[in-house]
Amino acid sequence: MTPTIQTFTRALLTPDLVFDKLADARAVVGADGLPKLMRTTRFADTEIEWQGHRWLLSLPLSSSAILSIERTVSRIGRLNSDWLTPCRILPGEMRWYGPSGEERRCDLLIQHLPDGISFREALGKLPTDRLLSALGELQKALRELDFAHGNLRETNLRWVGDRFIPLRYHDARFGRCEIDEPAFDALREEVLRHSDPMRVSDVETEYNPLRKLTGHRWVYPVSEGLACVEDDSGWGFVDTENRVVIPSTFHWACSFHEGRAEVETETGMGLIDRQGNWIIPPVYEIIDYDPVESNVFVRKEGLWAEFDYLGRQQSEFGEREART
């Protein structure tokens, strides 16, 4: 069992009461005075200031989240590479309380956030050719390290010194570097989309895909014939001709795998099919879908239950781990 995002938010506002090593850390907050959280399927993270530096602090949303990155984090620590930023797991770092008031402990993941600017800021400050070259240099470096990030997108890249540095290794692994190739293509396309055509010259011919999915804030690589896109109205899906298939009304969405996609709405997370129909309604804190096993673990009020591929509940809710 793991704490909720609400519990994590409260902890960030009172670190001296719930954290061990990070007792003197301070969360970076927004205009509303609350920590600025970014959520993926298995982690929620925020920026903190600690020991004179900035860090990304990540809360695992299921026990399997930490298990899935332990080996990767350990190997990164032994690499001492200039292309990857240090990260480590803090065992039992966060103290919280379960439904019955019992004290519990939760591991956290911390990653150094190097001084630099965001991908979006780099688009406005650096020449197009330099950005394209930097993406090529990063791709080559990661290939030489045999490192696959697994979720390369603009929010997971930072311009540091003279290069891009990837952040958030939540889906990273060593081996199968080719899985990052569509993401690199999408990043190059984003650079070109914001560039001055007079500066691109023949580089555009090399990097442009056959058809652009334009008019969106962000576009994930096409998966099963659909691309997950972010628009001003939210997240949704378009086909390869850029036609809307599922309107952009979600707070967050993930690409389709085996005909299913995890999405989030105002009422919670759920699972949809390729027509946008609800397989599992959006009433849960977490949806943890495994396309390989064709099962889904959901969490509600801190308790877990298992559903099958068709959305049929297979177990009662209880204090159990999401996946081992």
XYZ file of C-alpha atoms in Angstrom:
324
model
C 0.000 0.000 0.000
C 1.286 3.455 -0.887
C 0.171 6.957 0.158
C -2.097 9.102 -1.986
C -1.029 12.207 -3.865
C -2.957 14.272 -1.321
C -0.883 12.728 1.473
C 2.291 13.500 -0.484
C 1.201 17.122 -0.949
C 0.622 17.553 2.778
C 3.989 15.954 3.501
C 5.770 18.418 1.219
C 4.289 21.304 3.202
C 5.449 19.853 6.550
C 8.712 18.051 5.689
C 10.113 18.215 9.211
C 7.197 16.108 10.466
C 7.253 13.301 7.900
C 10.644 13.110 6.154
C 13.932 11.780 7.533
C 16.876 12.932 5.403
C 14.717 15.572 3.703
C 13.395 17.128 6.911
C 14.870 20.521 5.964
C 13.796 20.373 2.304
C 11.411 22.957 0.876
C 8.961 22.314 -1.933
C 8.869 24.668 -4.910
C 5.312 26.010 -4.853
C 3.059 27.747 -7.343
C 1.053 30.946 -7.024
C -1.521 29.054 -4.938
C 1.124 28.137 -2.367
C 0.926 24.417 -3.197
C 3.676 22.175 -4.599
C 3.661 21.878 -8.381
C 3.121 18.168 -9.032
C 3.591 16.226 -12.254
C 1.881 12.865 -12.471
C 2.518 9.817 -14.612
C 1.000 6.364 -14.302
C 3.367 5.119 -11.607
C 4.904 8.239 -10.050
C 4.048 11.759 -8.946
C 6.940 14.195 -8.635
C 7.692 17.762 -7.649
C 10.690 20.066 -7.378
C 12.282 20.666 -3.995
C 15.178 22.751 -2.687
C 17.580 20.854 -0.462
C 21.211 21.343 0.537
C 21.567 24.335 -1.766
C 20.383 22.495 -4.885
C 17.163 21.676 -6.680
C 15.911 18.120 -6.935
C 13.020 16.152 -8.360
C 11.319 14.184 -5.608
C 9.098 11.327 -6.782
C 6.412 9.410 -4.929
C 5.745 5.859 -6.195
C 2.039 5.324 -6.771
C 2.387 1.561 -6.445
C 4.918 -0.807 -4.930
C 5.807 -2.082 -8.389
C 6.979 1.419 -9.356
C 10.022 1.293 -7.080
C 10.713 -2.348 -7.908
C 10.740 -1.564 -11.620
C 13.509 1.040 -11.346
C 15.768 -0.362 -8.614
C 18.246 -2.001 -10.995
C 18.252 0.976 -13.352
C 18.928 3.461 -10.546
C 21.711 1.278 -9.169
C 23.412 1.007 -12.561
C 23.108 4.745 -13.231
C 24.939 5.354 -9.959
C 27.876 3.275 -11.179
C 28.099 4.938 -14.601
C 29.240 8.425 -13.549
C 28.119 9.757 -16.940
C 27.813 13.419 -17.914
C 24.674 12.552 -19.888
C 22.619 11.296 -16.941
C 21.872 13.140 -13.731
C 22.328 11.347 -10.367
C 19.306 9.732 -8.751
C 18.773 7.382 -5.841
C 16.085 5.683 -3.821
C 15.555 6.866 -0.240
C 14.267 3.790 1.643
C 11.469 4.488 4.124
C 11.972 8.233 3.721
C 8.347 9.306 4.123
C 6.273 8.570 7.206
C 2.501 8.466 6.812
C -0.532 6.853 8.400
C -2.884 4.211 7.038
C -6.703 4.099 7.224
C -6.603 2.705 10.777
C -4.079 5.260 12.003
C -1.121 2.885 11.886
C 2.264 4.380 10.993
C 3.672 3.376 7.619
C 6.831 4.113 5.658
C 7.266 4.790 1.955
C 10.364 4.853 -0.266
C 10.940 7.982 -2.352
C 13.034 8.595 -5.461
C 15.198 11.710 -5.636
C 17.017 13.046 -8.692
C 19.357 16.019 -8.961
C 17.944 18.820 -11.120
C 20.936 20.521 -12.764
C 21.002 24.261 -13.380
C 19.650 25.008 -16.818
C 16.517 25.836 -18.758
C 13.552 23.838 -19.966
C 13.186 22.419 -23.460
C 10.535 25.043 -24.189
C 12.844 27.871 -23.095
C 15.654 26.440 -25.208
C 13.391 26.571 -28.265
C 13.155 30.331 -27.908
C 16.815 31.007 -27.151
C 18.947 28.666 -29.252
C 19.365 28.238 -33.034
C 17.403 25.439 -34.627
C 20.483 23.740 -36.045
C 22.104 23.681 -32.598
C 19.019 22.121 -30.998
C 18.772 19.455 -33.688
C 22.459 18.716 -33.326
C 22.089 18.462 -29.542
C 19.256 15.947 -29.897
C 21.445 13.881 -32.196
C 24.317 14.046 -29.711
C 22.050 12.939 -26.873
C 20.641 10.064 -28.904
C 24.152 8.888 -29.766
C 25.316 9.186 -26.150
C 22.359 7.209 -24.787
C 22.897 4.559 -27.439
C 26.539 4.223 -26.386
C 25.407 3.871 -22.767
C 22.826 1.287 -23.898
C 20.271 3.402 -22.021
C 16.613 3.642 -23.051
C 14.703 6.455 -21.354
C 11.265 5.153 -22.278
C 9.398 8.472 -21.981
C 11.402 11.187 -23.736
C 9.285 14.295 -24.125
C 9.928 17.999 -23.705
C 9.078 18.075 -19.989
C 11.670 15.347 -19.419
C 14.524 17.230 -21.091
C 16.600 20.090 -19.707
C 19.183 22.243 -21.488
C 22.298 22.236 -19.317
C 25.437 24.018 -20.508
C 25.798 22.873 -24.114
C 23.558 19.816 -24.176
C 20.198 18.271 -23.389
C 20.048 16.153 -20.236
C 17.139 13.706 -19.782
C 15.178 13.703 -16.525
C 12.693 11.357 -14.849
C 13.985 7.827 -15.333
C 10.699 6.262 -14.205
C 10.402 4.145 -17.360
C 14.109 3.795 -18.122
C 16.015 0.587 -18.698
C 19.323 -0.580 -20.077
C 18.966 -2.203 -23.466
C 16.477 -1.730 -26.331
C 17.588 1.825 -27.127
C 15.470 1.730 -30.267
C 12.322 2.360 -28.215
C 13.388 6.016 -27.887
C 13.671 6.604 -31.644
C 10.028 7.712 -32.177
C 10.354 10.126 -29.246
C 13.520 11.664 -30.690
C 11.724 12.083 -34.016
C 8.836 13.825 -32.244
C 11.238 16.159 -30.426
C 12.975 17.069 -33.677
C 9.598 17.760 -35.211
C 8.760 20.055 -32.304
C 12.017 21.962 -32.814
C 11.302 22.389 -36.514
C 7.716 23.438 -35.874
C 8.925 26.371 -33.766
C 11.858 27.285 -35.972
C 12.467 29.957 -38.559
C 12.236 28.097 -41.893
C 15.102 30.238 -43.257
C 17.443 28.709 -40.680
C 16.482 25.073 -41.144
C 17.641 24.604 -44.742
C 18.164 20.966 -45.678
C 17.974 19.688 -42.085
C 14.193 19.627 -42.426
C 14.409 17.099 -45.229
C 16.407 14.766 -43.022
C 14.194 14.876 -39.954
C 10.644 15.599 -41.074
C 8.226 12.658 -41.050
C 5.963 12.168 -44.053
C 3.083 13.916 -42.379
C 3.016 16.385 -39.497
C 0.516 16.188 -36.673
C 0.364 19.945 -36.200
C -1.790 22.253 -34.120
C -1.144 20.557 -30.777
C 0.874 21.549 -27.722
C 2.445 18.091 -27.617
C 2.217 14.881 -29.641
C 3.227 11.419 -28.461
C 4.517 8.907 -31.030
C 1.743 7.050 -32.875
C 0.747 3.823 -31.138
C -1.770 1.392 -32.625
C -2.764 3.972 -35.224
C -3.511 6.745 -32.732
C -1.384 9.549 -31.305
C -1.985 10.869 -27.813
C -1.981 14.683 -28.038
C -2.148 17.588 -25.636
C -4.248 20.593 -26.661
C -5.307 23.715 -24.780
C -8.490 21.891 -23.751
C -6.703 18.803 -22.423
C -5.472 15.412 -23.644
C -7.025 13.321 -26.406
C -6.245 11.191 -29.466
C -5.933 11.754 -33.221
C -5.281 9.363 -36.092
C -2.330 9.492 -38.484
C -4.219 12.005 -40.653
C -4.549 14.324 -37.632
C -8.295 13.730 -37.417
C -9.807 13.798 -33.942
C -10.783 10.318 -32.783
C -11.228 10.994 -29.065
C -11.654 14.696 -28.129
C -9.032 16.376 -25.940
C -11.007 16.575 -22.716
C -8.879 14.498 -20.345
C -6.640 15.963 -17.640
C -3.989 13.412 -18.650
C -3.762 10.431 -20.984
C -1.331 7.683 -21.954
C -0.796 6.076 -25.368
C -2.812 3.003 -26.357
C -1.389 -0.455 -25.726
C -3.323 -3.565 -26.753
C -6.439 -1.463 -27.311
C -6.502 0.223 -23.914
C -5.317 3.600 -22.572
C -5.132 5.034 -19.067
C -6.704 8.480 -18.711
C -7.512 10.927 -15.934
C -10.551 13.193 -15.497
C -11.840 15.507 -12.772
C -13.333 12.516 -10.976
C -10.311 10.209 -11.147
C -8.446 7.777 -13.385
C -10.038 5.219 -15.692
C -9.381 2.976 -18.693
C -10.802 3.527 -22.204
C -10.890 1.605 -25.473
C -9.971 2.946 -28.921
C -13.450 4.399 -29.409
C -13.250 6.345 -26.154
C -15.679 4.067 -24.322
C -15.084 3.471 -20.639
C -13.763 0.005 -19.830
C -13.173 1.070 -16.235
C -14.938 4.296 -15.145
C -12.825 7.275 -13.970
C -13.413 6.977 -10.241
C -10.060 5.634 -9.037
C -6.919 7.194 -7.565
C -4.653 5.025 -9.725
C -5.105 2.806 -12.765
C -2.180 0.406 -13.210
C -2.737 -1.385 -16.532
C -0.429 -4.177 -17.691
C -0.912 -4.845 -21.429
C 1.305 -7.933 -21.265
C -0.753 -9.661 -18.581
C -4.022 -8.022 -19.784
C -5.013 -7.118 -16.249
C -5.581 -3.889 -14.365
C -5.026 -2.941 -10.741
C -7.022 0.011 -9.424
C -6.747 1.899 -6.169
C -9.571 3.598 -4.286
C -9.295 5.091 -0.805
C -5.904 3.444 -0.454
C -7.149 -0.084 -1.227
C -6.462 -2.185 -4.336
C -8.546 -4.476 -6.527
C -7.840 -6.360 -9.751
C -9.884 -6.057 -12.959
C -9.563 -8.001 -16.202
C -9.119 -6.715 -19.763
C -12.880 -6.307 -20.196
C -13.232 -4.260 -17.014
C -14.686 -7.014 -14.859
C -13.676 -6.921 -11.199
C -11.680 -10.007 -10.229
C -10.980 -9.373 -6.548
C -12.321 -7.485 -3.578
C -10.664 -4.252 -2.483
C -8.089 -4.762 0.206
C -4.714 -3.794 1.590
C -2.610 -5.413 -1.047
C 0.219 -4.508 -3.341
C -0.592 -3.311 -6.848
C 1.826 -5.687 -8.533
C 4.896 -7.658 -7.564
